[in-house]
Structure formats: structure tokens, C-alpha cells
Short mmCIF file of C-alpha atoms in Angstrom, two decimals:
data_model
loop_
_atom_site.label_atom_id
_atom_site.label_comp_id
_atom_site.label_asym_id
_atom_site.label_seq_id
_atom_site.Cartn_x
_atom_site.Cartn_y
_atom_site.Cartn_z
CA MET A 1 106.85 49.68 91.84
CA ARG A 2 110.40 50.85 92.61
CA GLY A 3 110.46 54.60 93.10
CA GLU A 4 106.81 55.00 94.00
CA PRO A 5 106.11 55.97 97.60
CA LEU A 6 105.36 52.82 99.56
CA ASP A 7 102.08 52.85 101.47
CA ALA A 8 100.50 50.29 103.79
CA GLU A 9 97.76 49.44 101.28
CA THR A 10 100.31 48.52 98.62
CA ILE A 11 102.17 46.29 101.06
CA VAL A 12 98.96 44.53 102.10
CA SER A 13 98.07 43.90 98.43
CA ALA A 14 101.54 42.51 97.73
CA THR A 15 101.30 40.26 100.79
CA GLU A 16 97.99 38.90 99.56
CA GLU A 17 99.63 38.15 96.22
CA VAL A 18 102.54 36.34 97.90
CA LEU A 19 100.12 34.38 100.08
CA ARG A 20 98.20 33.39 96.97
CA ARG A 21 101.39 32.08 95.34
CA HIS A 22 103.18 30.46 98.28
CA GLY A 23 100.57 29.72 100.97
CA PRO A 24 100.70 30.86 104.59
CA GLU A 25 103.65 28.73 105.75
CA LYS A 26 106.10 29.91 103.12
CA THR A 27 105.23 33.60 102.97
CA THR A 28 107.95 35.82 104.44
CA VAL A 29 108.40 39.57 104.74
CA LEU A 30 111.40 39.21 102.44
CA ASP A 31 109.16 37.73 99.70
CA VAL A 32 106.82 40.69 100.03
CA ALA A 33 109.69 43.16 99.87
CA ARG A 34 111.14 41.36 96.84
CA LEU A 35 107.81 41.53 94.98
CA LEU A 36 107.67 45.27 95.68
CA GLY A 37 111.32 45.80 94.77
CA VAL A 38 112.08 47.36 98.16
CA SER A 39 114.17 46.39 101.18
CA HIS A 40 112.48 44.44 103.97
CA GLY A 41 113.27 47.43 106.20
CA SER A 42 110.79 49.49 104.12
CA VAL A 43 108.08 46.95 104.88
CA TYR A 44 108.96 46.91 108.59
CA ARG A 45 108.59 50.71 108.71
CA HIS A 46 104.85 50.17 108.07
CA PHE A 47 104.40 46.83 109.85
CA PRO A 48 106.60 46.16 112.88
CA SER A 49 106.34 42.37 112.53
CA LYS A 50 105.26 39.61 110.19
CA ALA A 51 102.30 39.00 112.52
CA ALA A 52 101.20 42.66 112.20
CA LEU A 53 101.38 42.38 108.43
CA ARG A 54 99.35 39.17 108.34
CA GLU A 55 96.81 40.73 110.68
CA ALA A 56 96.38 43.70 108.31
CA VAL A 57 95.84 41.29 105.42
CA ILE A 58 93.17 39.26 107.19
CA ARG A 59 91.46 42.42 108.44
CA ARG A 60 91.19 43.82 104.91
CA TRP A 61 90.00 40.46 103.57
CA LEU A 62 87.23 40.27 106.17
CA ASP A 63 86.25 43.92 105.77
CA ARG A 64 86.13 43.71 102.00
CA GLY A 65 82.54 43.53 100.91
CA ARG A 66 81.23 45.30 104.02
CA GLU A 67 80.11 48.18 101.78
CA ASP A 68 78.44 45.76 99.34
CA LEU A 69 76.58 44.24 102.26
CA ALA A 70 75.24 47.61 103.38
CA THR A 71 74.20 48.39 99.79
CA ALA A 72 72.41 45.03 99.45
CA VAL A 73 70.51 45.67 102.69
CA ARG A 74 69.38 49.12 101.55
CA ALA A 75 68.31 47.74 98.16
CA SER A 76 66.35 44.81 99.58
CA GLY A 77 63.19 46.61 100.64
CA PRO A 78 61.74 48.89 103.29
CA THR A 79 60.60 46.38 105.94
CA ALA A 80 62.76 44.68 108.57
CA PRO A 81 61.96 41.16 107.24
CA ASP A 82 63.02 42.25 103.72
CA ARG A 83 66.22 43.76 105.04
CA LEU A 84 67.10 40.76 107.19
CA ARG A 85 66.56 38.46 104.22
CA GLY A 86 68.68 40.84 102.10
CA LEU A 87 71.49 40.93 104.66
CA LEU A 88 71.65 37.15 105.10
CA THR A 89 71.41 36.42 101.37
CA ALA A 90 74.17 38.94 100.56
CA MET A 91 76.34 37.69 103.43
CA PHE A 92 76.12 34.08 102.22
CA ALA A 93 76.59 35.03 98.55
CA ALA A 94 79.76 37.00 99.35
CA LYS A 95 81.31 34.08 101.27
CA TRP A 96 80.30 31.51 98.68
CA ALA A 97 81.79 33.62 95.87
CA LYS A 98 85.13 34.02 97.71
CA ALA A 99 85.32 30.28 98.45
CA ARG A 100 84.40 29.21 94.92
CA GLU A 101 86.55 31.68 93.00
CA ASP A 102 89.78 30.81 94.72
CA PRO A 103 89.45 27.84 97.13
CA GLU A 104 93.18 27.79 97.94
CA LEU A 105 93.33 31.46 98.87
CA PHE A 106 90.15 30.95 100.88
CA ALA A 107 91.86 28.10 102.78
CA THR A 108 94.87 30.36 103.36
CA PHE A 109 92.65 33.04 104.84
CA ARG A 110 91.03 30.47 107.13
CA VAL A 111 94.49 29.77 108.55
CA LEU A 112 95.19 33.50 109.00
CA ALA A 113 91.78 34.07 110.60
CA ALA A 114 92.44 31.29 113.11
CA GLU A 115 95.84 32.85 113.91
CA HIS A 116 94.35 36.31 114.47
CA SER A 117 91.23 35.40 116.38
CA SER A 118 90.70 38.93 117.71
CA VAL A 119 90.29 40.16 114.12
CA SER A 120 87.82 37.34 113.41
CA SER A 121 85.91 38.11 116.60
CA ALA A 122 85.64 41.75 115.56
CA HIS A 123 84.30 40.64 112.17
CA VAL A 124 81.66 38.42 113.82
CA ALA A 125 80.75 41.24 116.22
CA SER A 126 80.21 43.55 113.25
CA LEU A 127 77.90 41.04 111.53
CA LEU A 128 76.00 40.47 114.79
CA ALA A 129 75.58 44.24 115.18
CA GLN A 130 74.12 44.50 111.67
CA ILE A 131 71.64 41.69 112.35
CA ARG A 132 70.78 43.20 115.72
CA ALA A 133 70.05 46.63 114.22
CA ILE A 134 67.49 45.12 111.83
CA VAL A 135 65.98 43.04 114.65
CA VAL A 136 65.55 46.18 116.78
CA ASP A 137 63.91 48.00 113.84
CA GLY A 138 61.59 45.04 113.30
CA ILE A 139 60.54 44.88 116.94
CA THR A 140 60.06 48.65 117.13
CA GLY A 141 58.08 48.73 113.91
CA GLY A 142 55.87 45.81 114.96
CA ASP A 143 57.00 43.40 112.22
CA PHE A 144 58.89 41.18 114.67
CA ALA A 145 57.64 39.79 118.00
CA ALA A 146 59.12 41.34 121.16
CA GLY A 147 62.32 39.75 122.44
CA GLU A 148 65.89 40.33 123.57
CA PRO A 149 67.75 41.68 120.49
CA ASP A 150 71.18 40.32 121.50
CA VAL A 151 69.82 36.82 122.03
CA ILE A 152 67.83 36.93 118.79
CA ALA A 153 70.74 38.24 116.71
CA ARG A 154 72.98 35.47 118.07
CA ALA A 155 70.31 32.83 117.31
CA VAL A 156 69.96 34.10 113.73
CA PHE A 157 73.75 34.01 113.30
CA ASP A 158 74.04 30.51 114.82
CA ALA A 159 71.09 29.11 112.86
CA THR A 160 72.83 30.14 109.63
CA SER A 161 76.33 28.80 110.48
CA ARG A 162 76.13 26.22 107.71
CA PHE A 163 75.90 29.03 105.14
CA HIS A 164 78.52 31.46 106.42
CA ASP A 165 81.02 29.57 108.58
CA PRO A 166 84.13 28.89 106.42
CA MET A 167 84.28 25.43 108.01
CA HIS A 168 81.39 24.50 105.74
CA ALA A 169 83.03 25.82 102.53
CA ALA A 170 83.09 22.36 100.90
CA GLU A 171 79.29 22.13 101.22
CA TRP A 172 78.87 25.44 99.39
CA ARG A 173 79.68 23.65 96.13
CA SER A 174 76.43 21.69 96.42
CA PRO A 175 73.74 22.65 93.88
CA GLU A 176 71.24 22.44 96.76
CA ILE A 177 72.92 25.04 98.95
CA GLU A 178 70.89 28.02 97.73
CA ARG A 179 67.59 26.21 98.24
CA GLU A 180 68.69 25.00 101.67
CA ALA A 181 69.69 28.53 102.70
CA GLU A 182 66.31 29.78 101.52
CA GLY A 183 64.58 27.14 103.70
CA VAL A 184 66.47 28.25 106.81
CA ILE A 185 65.95 31.99 106.11
CA SER A 186 62.20 31.42 105.74
CA LEU A 187 62.09 29.41 108.98
CA ILE A 188 63.95 32.20 110.80
CA LEU A 189 61.72 34.96 109.44
CA ASP A 190 58.63 32.96 110.45
CA GLY A 191 60.16 32.58 113.90
CA LEU A 192 60.72 36.33 114.28
CA ARG A 193 57.38 37.52 112.94
CA ALA A 194 54.93 39.25 115.28
CA ARG A 195 51.74 37.30 115.95
CA MET B 1 88.63 -14.50 124.32
CA ARG B 2 90.32 -17.56 122.85
CA GLY B 3 87.92 -20.49 122.69
CA GLU B 4 84.74 -18.45 122.72
CA PRO B 5 82.75 -18.47 119.49
CA LEU B 6 83.70 -15.38 117.52
CA ASP B 7 80.77 -13.21 116.48
CA ALA B 8 80.62 -10.01 114.42
CA GLU B 9 79.72 -7.89 117.46
CA THR B 10 82.85 -8.99 119.33
CA ILE B 11 85.03 -8.19 116.30
CA VAL B 12 83.48 -4.73 115.96
CA SER B 13 84.11 -4.03 119.66
CA ALA B 14 87.72 -5.16 119.36
CA THR B 15 88.20 -2.99 116.28
CA GLU B 16 86.88 0.02 118.17
CA GLU B 17 89.39 -0.70 120.92
CA VAL B 18 92.27 -0.95 118.42
CA LEU B 19 91.15 2.28 116.74
CA ARG B 20 91.10 3.95 120.15
CA ARG B 21 94.70 2.84 120.79
CA HIS B 22 96.29 3.28 117.37
CA GLY B 23 94.14 5.70 115.37
CA PRO B 24 92.63 5.09 111.95
CA GLU B 25 95.87 5.00 109.90
CA LYS B 26 97.62 2.32 111.93
CA THR B 27 94.71 -0.01 112.62
CA THR B 28 94.99 -3.30 110.72
CA VAL B 29 92.92 -6.47 110.63
CA LEU B 30 95.94 -8.27 112.07
CA ASP B 31 95.88 -5.98 115.15
CA VAL B 32 92.22 -6.79 115.66
CA ALA B 33 92.85 -10.53 115.31
CA ARG B 34 95.79 -10.29 117.72
CA LEU B 35 93.68 -8.53 120.35
CA LEU B 36 91.07 -11.27 120.03
CA GLY B 37 93.66 -14.04 120.06
CA VAL B 38 92.44 -15.44 116.73
CA SER B 39 93.84 -15.69 113.21
CA HIS B 40 93.13 -12.88 110.78
CA GLY B 41 91.30 -15.49 108.69
CA SER B 42 88.69 -15.75 111.47
CA VAL B 43 88.06 -12.01 111.20
CA TYR B 44 87.84 -12.20 107.40
CA ARG B 45 85.16 -14.91 107.71
CA HIS B 46 82.88 -12.22 109.19
CA PHE B 47 84.18 -9.18 107.30
CA PRO B 48 85.51 -9.75 103.78
CA SER B 49 87.76 -6.66 103.87
CA LYS B 50 89.24 -4.06 106.15
CA ALA B 51 86.83 -1.55 104.59
CA ALA B 52 83.83 -3.73 105.48
CA LEU B 53 85.05 -3.99 109.07
CA ARG B 54 85.55 -0.23 109.38
CA GLU B 55 82.13 0.34 107.89
CA ALA B 56 80.56 -1.93 110.53
CA VAL B 57 82.36 0.03 113.26
CA ILE B 58 81.18 3.43 112.04
CA ARG B 59 77.63 2.13 111.52
CA ARG B 60 77.44 0.89 115.12
CA TRP B 61 78.96 4.13 116.43
CA LEU B 62 76.38 6.21 114.58
CA ASP B 63 73.48 3.93 115.53
CA ARG B 64 74.47 3.84 119.18
CA GLY B 65 72.17 6.11 121.10
CA ARG B 66 69.33 5.80 118.59
CA GLU B 67 67.26 4.06 121.27
CA ASP B 68 68.12 6.75 123.84
CA LEU B 69 66.95 9.35 121.33
CA ALA B 70 63.59 7.63 120.89
CA THR B 71 63.23 7.36 124.68
CA ALA B 72 64.05 11.05 125.15
CA VAL B 73 61.43 12.02 122.56
CA ARG B 74 58.74 9.91 124.24
CA ALA B 75 59.64 11.36 127.66
CA SER B 76 59.63 14.98 126.51
CA GLY B 77 55.89 15.62 126.43
CA PRO B 78 52.74 14.95 124.44
CA THR B 79 52.79 17.85 121.94
CA ALA B 80 54.79 18.09 118.72
CA PRO B 81 56.71 21.20 119.89
CA ASP B 82 57.68 19.39 123.12
CA ARG B 83 58.82 16.35 121.19
CA LEU B 84 60.81 18.34 118.62
CA ARG B 85 62.55 20.20 121.43
CA GLY B 86 63.18 16.86 123.15
CA LEU B 87 64.61 15.27 120.00
CA LEU B 88 66.95 18.17 119.20
CA THR B 89 68.14 18.57 122.79
CA ALA B 90 68.84 14.83 123.13
CA MET B 91 70.54 14.72 119.71
CA PHE B 92 72.90 17.57 120.61
CA ALA B 93 73.58 16.21 124.11
CA ALA B 94 74.51 12.78 122.73
CA LYS B 95 77.01 14.28 120.24
CA TRP B 96 78.48 16.69 122.76
CA ALA B 97 78.98 13.86 125.28
CA LYS B 98 80.76 11.65 122.73
CA ALA B 99 83.04 14.51 121.64
CA ARG B 100 83.88 15.61 125.18
CA GLU B 101 84.42 12.17 126.73
CA ASP B 102 86.96 11.03 124.18
CA PRO B 103 87.96 13.75 121.68
CA GLU B 104 90.58 11.55 120.00
CA LEU B 105 88.18 8.68 119.37
CA PHE B 106 85.61 11.23 118.16
CA ALA B 107 88.19 12.57 115.67
CA THR B 108 88.91 8.99 114.56
CA PHE B 109 85.23 8.39 113.92
CA ARG B 110 85.04 11.60 111.88
CA VAL B 111 87.72 10.13 109.60
CA LEU B 112 85.80 6.83 109.30
CA ALA B 113 82.52 8.65 108.65
CA ALA B 114 84.12 10.63 105.83
CA GLU B 115 85.50 7.39 104.35
CA HIS B 116 82.10 5.67 104.47
CA SER B 117 79.86 8.47 103.32
CA SER B 118 76.95 6.15 102.48
CA VAL B 119 76.77 5.13 106.15
CA SER B 120 76.84 8.80 107.22
CA SER B 121 74.16 9.65 104.67
CA ALA B 122 71.95 6.87 106.05
CA HIS B 123 72.47 8.27 109.56
CA VAL B 124 71.49 11.78 108.43
CA ALA B 125 68.46 10.35 106.59
CA SER B 126 67.36 8.60 109.78
CA LEU B 127 67.62 11.83 111.81
CA LEU B 128 65.75 13.76 109.08
CA ALA B 129 63.01 11.11 109.14
CA GLN B 130 62.63 11.49 112.92
CA ILE B 131 62.35 15.29 112.61
CA ARG B 132 59.95 14.92 109.70
CA ALA B 133 57.65 12.56 111.63
CA ILE B 134 57.26 15.11 114.44
CA VAL B 135 56.72 17.93 111.91
CA VAL B 136 53.94 15.91 110.23
CA ASP B 137 52.31 15.25 113.62
CA GLY B 138 52.54 18.95 114.47
CA ILE B 139 50.96 20.05 111.19
CA THR B 140 48.22 17.40 111.45
CA GLY B 141 47.49 18.30 115.06
CA GLY B 142 47.37 22.03 114.34
CA ASP B 143 50.40 22.98 116.51
CA PHE B 144 52.57 23.76 113.48
CA ALA B 145 51.67 25.89 110.45
CA ALA B 146 51.03 24.07 107.17
CA GLY B 147 54.09 23.44 105.01
CA GLU B 148 56.12 20.88 103.08
CA PRO B 149 57.42 18.39 105.73
CA ASP B 150 60.58 17.43 103.78
CA VAL B 151 61.60 21.06 103.30
CA ILE B 152 60.85 21.92 106.92
CA ALA B 153 62.72 18.90 108.33
CA ARG B 154 65.76 19.81 106.23
CA ALA B 155 65.59 23.45 107.38
CA VAL B 156 65.43 22.36 111.04
CA PHE B 157 68.42 20.06 110.52
CA ASP B 158 70.43 22.75 108.66
CA ALA B 159 69.57 25.49 111.16
CA THR B 160 71.04 23.33 113.94
CA SER B 161 74.27 22.29 112.14
CA ARG B 162 76.39 24.16 114.64
CA PHE B 163 75.12 21.91 117.41
CA HIS B 164 75.25 18.50 115.76
CA ASP B 165 77.75 18.61 112.88
CA PRO B 166 81.03 17.04 114.13
CA MET B 167 82.89 19.79 112.25
CA HIS B 168 81.88 22.10 115.09
CA ALA B 169 83.07 19.78 117.88
CA ALA B 170 85.67 22.29 119.14
CA GLU B 171 82.89 24.85 119.74
CA TRP B 172 80.99 22.36 121.92
CA ARG B 173 83.51 22.98 124.70
CA SER B 174 82.21 26.55 125.05
CA PRO B 175 80.24 27.23 128.25
CA GLU B 176 77.79 29.19 126.05
CA ILE B 177 76.89 26.30 123.76
CA GLU B 178 73.84 25.12 125.70
CA ARG B 179 72.35 28.62 125.88
CA GLU B 180 73.09 29.19 122.19
CA ALA B 181 71.40 25.91 121.25
CA GLU B 182 68.40 26.91 123.34
CA GLY B 183 68.20 30.24 121.43
CA VAL B 184 68.16 28.47 118.06
CA ILE B 185 65.62 25.82 119.19
CA SER B 186 63.26 28.56 120.43
CA LEU B 187 63.63 30.47 117.16
CA ILE B 188 62.84 27.30 115.18
CA LEU B 189 59.81 26.41 117.29
CA ASP B 190 58.48 29.97 116.91
CA GLY B 191 59.02 29.61 113.17
CA LEU B 192 57.02 26.37 112.97
CA ARG B 193 54.12 27.38 115.21
CA ALA B 194 50.64 27.76 113.69
CA ARG B 195 49.30 31.32 113.67
#
């Protein structure tokens, strides 16, 4: 990469690669610079500290797939129940895929997410906002019973913890997990439906 | 305790005390015998191995409160929705109390439960059976919509993981946890209700 202009995106990608190889404890800015063939000063020009760099990495990791999620929701059908089912199914599938493909990197990102809890909170807030938007549509359109959208969105998020909270990653290897998720989604949709 | 006849219950209590003091790694049968003022042979007459002793401890820990749960369900009202709410609320409250009162002992018991997964599975099966029994009553009595009781009981259990799975113990310190549990219970009861 020597000679190419160094941008933040390239540094974040290199950091992810170093994290993959060495784990969160042993990853230093110097390792990242070495992989890029630049001085560590060049990295610090984009990220003032190791913490800032790690925060950028976890933010990109959490944001990755946000577009796919929006696409899945649009593709899942016209009604609010269809779209809520589409959002939850896509949200679980994305997490399960990340955890299964590279369990060690997934564990590394759990450590980073815990370190940068404001980034994780923003990620959760974004998911809650997406659930809430569909809930509001469903109430407005008469598919869902009346209720307080914030409370309902939170209940939907909490009732599906087992399927999206990284704490449960080991359970996602179970052959039953898809069927169990389907059982909870159906229970939730029945709970939201207008009577 | 020297001189008293040694029974299994006394040994299990002493083991719990030693676990509380030393943690799961450092607890030995010899420590238990020493606390009781007996030879380790006396302990082995009741429990053929350290594993068998630890298993008895975790079984009693998990079973403790089963009576309270049954009492709470009976006290919570005549209808199936009342009783399901009563069961879930009492189940969460019992776990939260254990985790808050003595977080270190709770962590110790998580280690033991992971070691003796057949005991944990039996505990989960017993909770699922209690949920299932109320679901069957609700369907029979016309309060709940028709459905497959096993699937529904599992969905209720999974949808409430955040409030009873020891993995989430750190979240139980949140002042919001009770309100969040209430949101999920209401969503579940709405989902089960006959239309």
C-alpha cells in the first residue's frame, strides 16, 4: 500500500485485519502502521488515539449490514406485520452469520463493543428506531392494536434478545435456533395484531 | 457438628458454604469435611465423587424456590393469563433476588450449572412444564387461542430469556428491568389471547 494516499477507511480495514490476527489485547497502532507500510504518525493523523481507532472499527462493524437490513425490510411485503417479520428475521440472520463465519473475530468485536458502549448504545437505538417506525405504521394502518410505540418497540427488542444479543452467540449454533426464533416472532406478531 | 449423624443435606449445606468462601476452583471435598469436623471418607460415603457432590449442590440451588413459585402461581388469580403472569413475575423475581443478594455466589453457581448441564436441562424442563400446563389450561378454558402447547411454552420461555437467563444477570441491576419485563409479559399475554 506504500505510496497510495492513506485514508481513514483503509486504516480501519487494516485494523480489523490486525485484530483478526492478534486479538484485542495485542493489537497496537504500530501493528496497523506496519501492515500498511506507513509510520504510526500517519495513522495518528487520522485517529488521534488507539481508542479512537478502535471506536471507528466497532462503529463500522456494527453499521455494516444496515443497508442489507433496509433492503430486506422493503422486500418482505407491503404490510407492517410482513415488514416487522422481515426486519427481525434479517437482523437475526445477519448476527448469526457473523458469529458463525468467524467466531473469534466475533468475540473480539464483543470486547470492543463493551469498551465503546456509546457506539453500542447508538447501534441499539438505531435498531429500536427501525422497529418503532414499523410499529407506528402498523398502528396507523390498523394492522396493529393501539399502544405506546416506544414501549412496544422496546418489548419487541427485549423479547428477541436470545436471537440478537451477542451474549447468546453459542446458542446460535443450535439446529433449533431458527425454529425457536420463528416461534417468538409469531408470538410477538400475534401480540401486536389489532383485534 | 461433630457427633451428630451426618446426612446428605448437611453435607450439601456445608459445600455451599465452602463454595461461598473459596469459589468453585478451590473447593475440595477435604475442605467440606474439615468444615463439618469429619473425615473425607464420611463425605464420600454419601457422595462417591466431588462431581456428585457438586451436582447435588447445584440441584438443590436450582430447586430451591420451586415451592415459592407454585405458591405465587396459586395466589395470582383464577384465570390462565393471571397465572402465567404470576409464574413469570415470580420466576424473574426469584432469579433477580439471588443474583443481587450474592453476585459472587450466583457467578459460582453459573459455573456449576455449566458443568452439570443435565441438571440445568432438567431445571429448564421443569419450568417449561409449568408454563405449558398454564397454556393448556388457557386454551382449554378459551382464554388463549388454539395452538401447539409445546411450541407456545418454548416461545414464552425464549421471549423472556433476558429476564431469567443468568447470562443477563448484570442487566438485572438496571432500574428499568422491572418495567421492561412488564412490557414483554404484556406483549406475550396479548399474543396468547383468544380472538
